[in-house]
mmCIF file of C-alpha atoms and ligand atoms in Angstrom:
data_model
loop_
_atom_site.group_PDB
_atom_site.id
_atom_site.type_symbol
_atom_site.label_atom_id
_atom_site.label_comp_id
_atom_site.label_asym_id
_atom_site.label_seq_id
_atom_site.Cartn_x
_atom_site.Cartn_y
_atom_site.Cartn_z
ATOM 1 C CA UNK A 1 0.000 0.000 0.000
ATOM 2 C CA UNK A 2 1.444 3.050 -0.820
ATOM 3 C CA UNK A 3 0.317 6.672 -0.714
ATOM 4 C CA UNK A 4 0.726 10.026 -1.298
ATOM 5 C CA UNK A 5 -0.344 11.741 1.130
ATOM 6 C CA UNK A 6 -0.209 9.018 3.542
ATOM 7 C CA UNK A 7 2.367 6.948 5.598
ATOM 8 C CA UNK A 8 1.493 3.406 5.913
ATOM 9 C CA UNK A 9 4.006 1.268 8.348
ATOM 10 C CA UNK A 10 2.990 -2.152 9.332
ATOM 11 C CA UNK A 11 4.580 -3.946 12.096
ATOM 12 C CA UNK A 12 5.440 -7.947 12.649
ATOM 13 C CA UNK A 13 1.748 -8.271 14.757
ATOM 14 C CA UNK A 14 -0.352 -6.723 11.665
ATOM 15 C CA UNK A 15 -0.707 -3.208 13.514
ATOM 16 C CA UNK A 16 -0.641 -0.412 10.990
ATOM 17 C CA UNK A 17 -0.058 3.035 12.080
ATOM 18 C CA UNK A 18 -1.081 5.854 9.177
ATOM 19 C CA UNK A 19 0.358 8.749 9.109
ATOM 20 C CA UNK A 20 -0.994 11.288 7.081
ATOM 21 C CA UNK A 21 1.677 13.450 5.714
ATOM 22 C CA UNK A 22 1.724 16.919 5.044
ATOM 23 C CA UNK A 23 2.861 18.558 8.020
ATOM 24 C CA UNK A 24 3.161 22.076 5.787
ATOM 25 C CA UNK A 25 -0.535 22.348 5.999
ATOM 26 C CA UNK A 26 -0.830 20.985 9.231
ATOM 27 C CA UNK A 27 -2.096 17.946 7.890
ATOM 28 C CA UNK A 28 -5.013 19.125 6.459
ATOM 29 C CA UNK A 29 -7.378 17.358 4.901
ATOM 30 C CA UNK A 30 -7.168 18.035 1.014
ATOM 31 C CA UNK A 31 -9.077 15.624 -1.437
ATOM 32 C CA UNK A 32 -5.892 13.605 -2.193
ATOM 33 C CA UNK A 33 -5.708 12.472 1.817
ATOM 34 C CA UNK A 34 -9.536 11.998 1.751
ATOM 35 C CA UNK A 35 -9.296 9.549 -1.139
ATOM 36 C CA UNK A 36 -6.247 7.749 0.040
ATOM 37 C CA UNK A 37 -7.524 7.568 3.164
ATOM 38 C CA UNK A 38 -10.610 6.222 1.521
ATOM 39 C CA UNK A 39 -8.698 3.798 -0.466
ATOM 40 C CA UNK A 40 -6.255 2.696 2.248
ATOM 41 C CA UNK A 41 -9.552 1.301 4.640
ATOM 42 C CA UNK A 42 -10.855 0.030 1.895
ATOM 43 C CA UNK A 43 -7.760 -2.163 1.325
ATOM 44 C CA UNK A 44 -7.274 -3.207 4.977
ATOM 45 C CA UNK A 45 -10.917 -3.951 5.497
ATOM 46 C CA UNK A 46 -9.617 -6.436 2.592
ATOM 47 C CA UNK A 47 -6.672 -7.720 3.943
ATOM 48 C CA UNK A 48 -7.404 -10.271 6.965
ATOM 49 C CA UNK A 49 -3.381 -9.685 8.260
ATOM 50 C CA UNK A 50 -4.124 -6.214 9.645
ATOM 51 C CA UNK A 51 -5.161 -6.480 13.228
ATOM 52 C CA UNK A 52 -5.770 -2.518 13.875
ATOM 53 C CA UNK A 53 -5.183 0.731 12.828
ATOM 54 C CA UNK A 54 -3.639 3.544 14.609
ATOM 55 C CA UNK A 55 -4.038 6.953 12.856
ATOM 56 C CA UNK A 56 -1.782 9.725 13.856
ATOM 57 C CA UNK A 57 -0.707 13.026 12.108
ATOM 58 C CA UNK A 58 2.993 14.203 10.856
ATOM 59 C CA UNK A 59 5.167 16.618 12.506
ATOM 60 C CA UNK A 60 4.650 17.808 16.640
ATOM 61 C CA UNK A 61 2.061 20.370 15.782
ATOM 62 C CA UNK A 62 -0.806 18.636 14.531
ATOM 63 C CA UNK A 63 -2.814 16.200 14.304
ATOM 64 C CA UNK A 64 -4.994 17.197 11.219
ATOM 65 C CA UNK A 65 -6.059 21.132 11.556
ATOM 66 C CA UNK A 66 -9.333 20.241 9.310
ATOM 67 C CA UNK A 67 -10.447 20.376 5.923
ATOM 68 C CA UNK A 68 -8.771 22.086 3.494
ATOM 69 C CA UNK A 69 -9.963 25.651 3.266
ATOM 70 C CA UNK A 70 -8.339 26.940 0.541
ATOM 71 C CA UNK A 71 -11.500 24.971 -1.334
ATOM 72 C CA UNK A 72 -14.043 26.679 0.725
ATOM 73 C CA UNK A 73 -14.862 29.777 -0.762
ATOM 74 C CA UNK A 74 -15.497 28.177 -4.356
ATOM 75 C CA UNK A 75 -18.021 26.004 -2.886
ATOM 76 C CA UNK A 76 -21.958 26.527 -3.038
ATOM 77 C CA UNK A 77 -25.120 24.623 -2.046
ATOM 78 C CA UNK A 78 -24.744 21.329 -4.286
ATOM 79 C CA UNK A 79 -20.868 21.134 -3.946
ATOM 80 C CA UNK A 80 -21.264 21.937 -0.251
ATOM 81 C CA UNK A 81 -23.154 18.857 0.226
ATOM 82 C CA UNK A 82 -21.406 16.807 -1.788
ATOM 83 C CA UNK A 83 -18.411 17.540 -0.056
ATOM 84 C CA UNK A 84 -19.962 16.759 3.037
ATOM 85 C CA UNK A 85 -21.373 13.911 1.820
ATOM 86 C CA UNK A 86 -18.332 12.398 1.157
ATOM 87 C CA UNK A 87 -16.244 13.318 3.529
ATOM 88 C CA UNK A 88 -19.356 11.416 5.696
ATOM 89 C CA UNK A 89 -18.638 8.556 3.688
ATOM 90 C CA UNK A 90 -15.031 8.046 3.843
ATOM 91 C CA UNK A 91 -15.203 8.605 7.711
ATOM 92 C CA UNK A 92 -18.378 5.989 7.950
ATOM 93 C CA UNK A 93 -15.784 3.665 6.505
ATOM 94 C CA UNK A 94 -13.610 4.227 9.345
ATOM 95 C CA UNK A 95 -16.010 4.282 11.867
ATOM 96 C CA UNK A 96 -16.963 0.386 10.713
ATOM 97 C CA UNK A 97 -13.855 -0.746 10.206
ATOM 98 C CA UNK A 98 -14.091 -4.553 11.668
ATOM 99 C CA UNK A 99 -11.054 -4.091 13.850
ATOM 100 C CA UNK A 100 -9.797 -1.400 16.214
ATOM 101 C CA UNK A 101 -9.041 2.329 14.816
ATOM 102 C CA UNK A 102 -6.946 4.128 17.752
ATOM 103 C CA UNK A 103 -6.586 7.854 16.772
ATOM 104 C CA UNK A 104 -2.983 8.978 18.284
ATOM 105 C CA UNK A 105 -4.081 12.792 18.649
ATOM 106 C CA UNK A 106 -0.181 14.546 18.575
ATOM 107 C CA UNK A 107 -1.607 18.351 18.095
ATOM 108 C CA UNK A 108 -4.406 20.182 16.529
ATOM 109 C CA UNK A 109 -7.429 18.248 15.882
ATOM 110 C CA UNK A 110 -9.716 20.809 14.502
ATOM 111 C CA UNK A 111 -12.676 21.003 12.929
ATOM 112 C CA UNK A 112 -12.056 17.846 10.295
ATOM 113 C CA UNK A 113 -9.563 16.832 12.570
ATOM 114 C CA UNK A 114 -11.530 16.496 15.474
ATOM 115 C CA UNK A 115 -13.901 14.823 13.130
ATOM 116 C CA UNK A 116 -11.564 11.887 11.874
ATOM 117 C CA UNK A 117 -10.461 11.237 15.246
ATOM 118 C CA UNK A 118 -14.493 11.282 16.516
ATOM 119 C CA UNK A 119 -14.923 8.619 13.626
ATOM 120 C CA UNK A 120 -11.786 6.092 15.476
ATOM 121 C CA UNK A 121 -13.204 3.818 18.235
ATOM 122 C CA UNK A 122 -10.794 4.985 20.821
ATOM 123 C CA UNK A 123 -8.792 8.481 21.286
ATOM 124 C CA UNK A 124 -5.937 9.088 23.086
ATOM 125 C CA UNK A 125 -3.871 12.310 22.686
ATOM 126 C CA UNK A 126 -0.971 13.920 24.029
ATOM 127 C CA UNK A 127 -0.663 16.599 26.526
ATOM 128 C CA UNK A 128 -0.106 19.122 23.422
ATOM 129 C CA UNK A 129 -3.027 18.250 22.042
ATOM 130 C CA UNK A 130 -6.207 20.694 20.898
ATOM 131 C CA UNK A 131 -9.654 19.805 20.182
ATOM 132 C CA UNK A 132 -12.406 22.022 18.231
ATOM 133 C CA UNK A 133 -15.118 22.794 15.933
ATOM 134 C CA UNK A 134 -14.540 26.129 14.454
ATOM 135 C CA UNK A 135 -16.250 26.225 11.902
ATOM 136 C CA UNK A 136 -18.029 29.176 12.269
ATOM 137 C CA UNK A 137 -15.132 31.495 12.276
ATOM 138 C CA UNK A 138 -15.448 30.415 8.173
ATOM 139 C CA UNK A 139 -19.019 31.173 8.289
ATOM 140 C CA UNK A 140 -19.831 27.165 8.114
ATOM 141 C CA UNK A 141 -20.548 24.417 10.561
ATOM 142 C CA UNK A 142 -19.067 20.786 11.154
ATOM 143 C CA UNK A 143 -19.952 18.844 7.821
ATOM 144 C CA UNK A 144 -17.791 15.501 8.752
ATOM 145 C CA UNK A 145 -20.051 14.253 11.360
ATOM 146 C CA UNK A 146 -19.377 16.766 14.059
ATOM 147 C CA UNK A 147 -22.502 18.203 14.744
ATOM 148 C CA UNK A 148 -23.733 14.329 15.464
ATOM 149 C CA UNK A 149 -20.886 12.398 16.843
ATOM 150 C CA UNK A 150 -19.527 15.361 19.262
ATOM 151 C CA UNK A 151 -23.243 15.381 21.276
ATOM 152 C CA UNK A 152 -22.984 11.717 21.259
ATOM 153 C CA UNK A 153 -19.877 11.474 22.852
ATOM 154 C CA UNK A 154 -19.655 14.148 25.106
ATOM 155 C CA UNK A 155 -23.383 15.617 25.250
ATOM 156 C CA UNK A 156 -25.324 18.173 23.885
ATOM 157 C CA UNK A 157 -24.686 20.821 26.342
ATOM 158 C CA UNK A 158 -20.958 21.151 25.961
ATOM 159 C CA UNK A 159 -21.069 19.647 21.615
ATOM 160 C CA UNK A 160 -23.096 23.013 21.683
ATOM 161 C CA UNK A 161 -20.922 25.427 23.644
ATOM 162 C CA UNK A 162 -17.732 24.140 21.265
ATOM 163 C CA UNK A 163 -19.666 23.868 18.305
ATOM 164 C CA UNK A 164 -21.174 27.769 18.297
ATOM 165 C CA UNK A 165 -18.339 29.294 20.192
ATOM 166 C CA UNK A 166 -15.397 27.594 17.860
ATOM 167 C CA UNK A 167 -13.326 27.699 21.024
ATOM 168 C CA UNK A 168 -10.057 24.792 21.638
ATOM 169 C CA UNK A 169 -10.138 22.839 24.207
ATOM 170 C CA UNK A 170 -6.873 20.992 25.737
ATOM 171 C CA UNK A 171 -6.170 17.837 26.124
ATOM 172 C CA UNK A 172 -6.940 17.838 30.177
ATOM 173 C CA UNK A 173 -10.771 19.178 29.008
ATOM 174 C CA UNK A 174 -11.061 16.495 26.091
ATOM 175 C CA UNK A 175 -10.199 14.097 29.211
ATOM 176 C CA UNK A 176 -13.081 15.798 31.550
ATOM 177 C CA UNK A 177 -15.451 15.883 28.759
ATOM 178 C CA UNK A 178 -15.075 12.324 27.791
ATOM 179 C CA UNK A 179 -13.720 13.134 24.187
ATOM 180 C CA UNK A 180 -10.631 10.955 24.405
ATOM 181 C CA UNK A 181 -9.824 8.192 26.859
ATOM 182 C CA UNK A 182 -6.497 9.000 27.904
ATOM 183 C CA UNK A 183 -3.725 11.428 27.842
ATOM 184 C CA UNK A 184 0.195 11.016 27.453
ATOM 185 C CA UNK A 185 3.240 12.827 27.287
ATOM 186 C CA UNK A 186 3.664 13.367 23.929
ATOM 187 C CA UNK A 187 7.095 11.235 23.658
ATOM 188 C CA UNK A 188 4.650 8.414 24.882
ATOM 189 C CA UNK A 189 1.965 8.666 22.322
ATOM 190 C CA UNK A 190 2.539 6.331 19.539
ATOM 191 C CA UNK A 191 3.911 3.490 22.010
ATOM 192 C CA UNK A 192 0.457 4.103 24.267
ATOM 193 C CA UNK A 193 -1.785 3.805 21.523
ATOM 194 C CA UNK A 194 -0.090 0.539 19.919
ATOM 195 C CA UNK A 195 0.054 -0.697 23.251
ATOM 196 C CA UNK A 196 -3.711 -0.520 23.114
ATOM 197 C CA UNK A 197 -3.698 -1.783 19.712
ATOM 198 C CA UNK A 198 -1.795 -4.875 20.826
ATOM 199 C CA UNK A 199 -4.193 -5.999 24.534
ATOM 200 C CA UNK A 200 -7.090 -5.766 21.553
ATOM 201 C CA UNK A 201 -5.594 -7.400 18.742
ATOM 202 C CA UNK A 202 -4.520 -10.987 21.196
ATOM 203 C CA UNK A 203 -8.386 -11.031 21.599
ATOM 204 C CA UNK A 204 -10.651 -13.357 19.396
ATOM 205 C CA UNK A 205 -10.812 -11.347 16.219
ATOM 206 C CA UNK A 206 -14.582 -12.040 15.753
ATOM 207 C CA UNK A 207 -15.304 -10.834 18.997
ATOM 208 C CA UNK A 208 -13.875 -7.807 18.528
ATOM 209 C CA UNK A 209 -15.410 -7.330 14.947
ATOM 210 C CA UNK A 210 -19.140 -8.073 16.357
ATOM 211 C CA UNK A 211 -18.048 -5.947 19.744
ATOM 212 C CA UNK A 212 -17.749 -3.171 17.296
ATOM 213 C CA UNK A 213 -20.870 -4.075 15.138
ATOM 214 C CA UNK A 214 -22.294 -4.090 19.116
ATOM 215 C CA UNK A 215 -21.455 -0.603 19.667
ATOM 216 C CA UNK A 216 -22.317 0.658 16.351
ATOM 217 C CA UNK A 217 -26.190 -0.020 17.683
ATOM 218 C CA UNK A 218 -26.188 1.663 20.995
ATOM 219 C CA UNK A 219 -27.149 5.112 19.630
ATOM 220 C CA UNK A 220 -30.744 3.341 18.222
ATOM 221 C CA UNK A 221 -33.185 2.774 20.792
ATOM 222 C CA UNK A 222 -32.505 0.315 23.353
ATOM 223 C CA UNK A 223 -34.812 -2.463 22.657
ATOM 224 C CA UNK A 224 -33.763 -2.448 19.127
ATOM 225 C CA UNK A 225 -29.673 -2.481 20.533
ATOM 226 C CA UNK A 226 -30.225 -5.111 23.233
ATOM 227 C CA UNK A 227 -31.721 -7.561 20.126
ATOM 228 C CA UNK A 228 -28.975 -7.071 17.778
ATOM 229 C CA UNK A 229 -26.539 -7.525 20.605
ATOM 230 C CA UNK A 230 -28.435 -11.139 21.397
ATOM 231 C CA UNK A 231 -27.705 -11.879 17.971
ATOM 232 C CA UNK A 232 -24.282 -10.593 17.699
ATOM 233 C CA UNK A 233 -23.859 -13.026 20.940
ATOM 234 C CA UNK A 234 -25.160 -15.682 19.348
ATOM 235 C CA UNK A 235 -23.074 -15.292 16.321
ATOM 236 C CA UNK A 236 -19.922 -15.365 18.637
ATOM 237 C CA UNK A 237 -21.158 -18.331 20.924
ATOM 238 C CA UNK A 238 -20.978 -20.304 17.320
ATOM 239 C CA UNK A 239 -16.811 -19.150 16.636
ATOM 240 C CA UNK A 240 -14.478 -22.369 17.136
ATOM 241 C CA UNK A 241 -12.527 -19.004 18.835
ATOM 242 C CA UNK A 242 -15.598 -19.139 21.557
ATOM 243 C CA UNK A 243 -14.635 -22.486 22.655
ATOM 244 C CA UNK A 244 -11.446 -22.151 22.952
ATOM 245 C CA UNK A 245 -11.768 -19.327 25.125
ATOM 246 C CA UNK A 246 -13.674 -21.285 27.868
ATOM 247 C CA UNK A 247 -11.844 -24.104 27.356
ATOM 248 C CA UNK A 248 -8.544 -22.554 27.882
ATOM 249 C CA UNK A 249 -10.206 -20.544 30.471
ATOM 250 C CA UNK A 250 -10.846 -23.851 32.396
ATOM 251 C CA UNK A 251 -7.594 -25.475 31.691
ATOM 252 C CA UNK A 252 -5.987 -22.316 33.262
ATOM 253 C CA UNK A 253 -3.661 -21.122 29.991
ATOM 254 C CA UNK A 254 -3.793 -18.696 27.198
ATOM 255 C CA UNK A 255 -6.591 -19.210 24.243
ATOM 256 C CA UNK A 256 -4.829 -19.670 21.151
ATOM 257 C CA UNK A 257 -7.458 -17.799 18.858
ATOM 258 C CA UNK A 258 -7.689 -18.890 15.103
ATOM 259 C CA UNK A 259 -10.472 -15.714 14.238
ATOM 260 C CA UNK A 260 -12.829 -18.683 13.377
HETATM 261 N N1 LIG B 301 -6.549 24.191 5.611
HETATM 262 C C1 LIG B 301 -5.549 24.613 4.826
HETATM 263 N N2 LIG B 301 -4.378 25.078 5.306
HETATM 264 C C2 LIG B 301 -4.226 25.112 6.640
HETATM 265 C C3 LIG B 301 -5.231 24.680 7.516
HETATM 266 C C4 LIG B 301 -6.442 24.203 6.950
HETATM 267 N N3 LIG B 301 -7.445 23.739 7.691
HETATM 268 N N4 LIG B 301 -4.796 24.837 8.781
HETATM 269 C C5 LIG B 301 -3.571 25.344 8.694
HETATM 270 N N5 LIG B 301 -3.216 25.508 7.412
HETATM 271 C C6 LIG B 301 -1.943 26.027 6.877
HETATM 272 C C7 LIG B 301 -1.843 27.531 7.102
HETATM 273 O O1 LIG B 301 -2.521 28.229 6.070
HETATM 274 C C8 LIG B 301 -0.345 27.710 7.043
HETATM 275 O O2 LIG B 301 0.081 27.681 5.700
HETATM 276 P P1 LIG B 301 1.224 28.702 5.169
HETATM 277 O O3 LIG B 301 2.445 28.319 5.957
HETATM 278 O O4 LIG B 301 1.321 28.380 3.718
HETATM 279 O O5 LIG B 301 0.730 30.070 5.477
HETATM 280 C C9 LIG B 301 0.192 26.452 7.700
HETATM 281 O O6 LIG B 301 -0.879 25.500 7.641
HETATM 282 C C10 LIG B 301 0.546 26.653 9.154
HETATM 283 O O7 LIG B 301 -0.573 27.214 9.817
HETATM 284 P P2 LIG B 301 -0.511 28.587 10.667
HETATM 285 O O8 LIG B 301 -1.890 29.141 10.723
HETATM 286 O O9 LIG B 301 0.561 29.487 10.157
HETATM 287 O O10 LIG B 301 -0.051 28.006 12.089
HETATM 288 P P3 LIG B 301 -0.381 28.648 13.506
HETATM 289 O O11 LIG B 301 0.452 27.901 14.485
HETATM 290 O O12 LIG B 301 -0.266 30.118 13.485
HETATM 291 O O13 LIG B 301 -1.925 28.287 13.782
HETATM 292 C C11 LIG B 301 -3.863 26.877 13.771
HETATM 293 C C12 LIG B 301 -2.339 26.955 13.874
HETATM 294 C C13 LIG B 301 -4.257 25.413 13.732
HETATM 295 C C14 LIG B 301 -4.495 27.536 15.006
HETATM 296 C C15 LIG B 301 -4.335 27.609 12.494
HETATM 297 O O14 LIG B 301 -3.596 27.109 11.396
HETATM 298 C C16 LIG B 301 -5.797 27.431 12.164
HETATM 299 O O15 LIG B 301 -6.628 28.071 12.799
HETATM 300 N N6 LIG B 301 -6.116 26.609 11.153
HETATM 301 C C17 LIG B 301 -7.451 26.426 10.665
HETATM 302 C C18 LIG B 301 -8.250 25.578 11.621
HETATM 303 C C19 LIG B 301 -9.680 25.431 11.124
HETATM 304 O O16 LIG B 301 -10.440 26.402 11.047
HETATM 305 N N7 LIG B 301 -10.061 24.202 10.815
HETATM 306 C C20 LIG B 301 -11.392 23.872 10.429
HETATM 307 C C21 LIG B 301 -11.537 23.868 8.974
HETATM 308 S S1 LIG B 301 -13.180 23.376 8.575
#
């Protein structure tokens, strides 16, 4: 896999870290890096050796500082929503990814950037890091996702009060706020977030892929969640990877999972 505006390193245990690459914009998000980005999930959704994704951006500053704006003034109603649309979709793709996406937040996660790392299933950041919507200082709003996944992560309340006001937050308040799930030094960030990578990846690959599918549901209402988790259950209960589990549970050593 090769890209341009992305680095793609995979290591011995089928843990890829992206980087996206171009640290003179801050990494943001042209249409280049939201069609390799597009392309790149779609070929590890393909490719059964990769066991999770970190995504992380180049340089100390940033993370990703959002999408492009030198597009923005050029756009109008239909291209607006088009772009939005498929910025959506490329981030959707993330979001369902069937194994872990850990977004390694090393800076500025703004606007877009905020947005990408809303669309990974876990956050962590670095002590440097910022987090915000401001859109509105370009006369615009979130059009990634923000304006749905924020509130559903942290809230209404406070998705509002950094949605209208456009202010940063730091790392400490993404913490409070329940926007990412831990903080590090930044020195520590890559090597915390593969760390994470690595406790999820020894676990029975279909279990992870239907945890995910699990948590996809819990924003629909609850009756309609708790059925398509008995399912999902049921699914897993029928992996050879399920009785393993128990029975090296019981014979006190490690499961040797097969993702079958
Ligand atoms: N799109 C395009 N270029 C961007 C960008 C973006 N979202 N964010 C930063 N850049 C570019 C700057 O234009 C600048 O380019 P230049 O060196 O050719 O002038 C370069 O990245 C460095 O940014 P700069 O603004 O000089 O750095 P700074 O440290 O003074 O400020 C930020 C950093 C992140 C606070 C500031 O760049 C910023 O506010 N960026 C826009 C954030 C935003 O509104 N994102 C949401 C978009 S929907």
């Amino acid at each position: 896999m090769s890209f341009s505006t992305l680095d793609v390193d995979c290591d011995d245990d089928g843990l890829v870290t992206v980087t996206i690459n171009r640290p003179d914009s801050l990494n943001a998000l042209n249409a280049q890096v939201m069609d390799d980005l597009d392309l790149c999930f779609a070929d590890m959704e393909a490719d059964s050796s990769v066991r999770g994704v970190v995504i992380t951006g180049s340089g100390s500053k940033a993370f990703v500082a959002g999408a492009d704006i030198t597009r923005f003034a050029s756009l109008d109603a239909e291209s607006g929503e088009a772009f939005a649309l498929k910025g959506q979709r490329i981030f959707h793709r993330i979001e369902n990814f069937s194994r872990a996406v850990i977004a390694a937040v090393n800076g500025f996660a703004l606007g877009g950037g905020c947005e990408l790392a809303m669309a990974c299933h876990i956050r962590i950041a670095s002590e440097t890091a910022r987090f915000g919507q401001p859109e509105v200082n370009l006369g615009i709003l979130p059009g990634y996702g923000g304006s749905q996944r924020l509130p559903r992560l942290v809230g209404k309340g406070i998705a509002a009060e950094m949605i209208l006001s456009g202010e940063m937050i730091s790392a400490r308040r993404a913490y409070e706020i329940g926007l990412v799930n831990l903080v590090v030094p930044a020195d520590e960030l890559l090597d915390a977030a593969l760390a994470k990578l690595k406790t999820i990846a020894a676990k029975a690959p279909l279990a992870i892929a239907y945890s995910l599918e699990a948590l996809r549901f819990s924003d629909l209402p609850l009756e309609e969640g708790l059925r398509k988790e008995a399912e999902l259950f049921g699914k897993a209960c029928a992996t050879e990877d399920s009785v393993e589990g128990a029975t090296a549970f019981l014979e006190k050593r490690a499961p040797s999972f097969k993702g079958r």
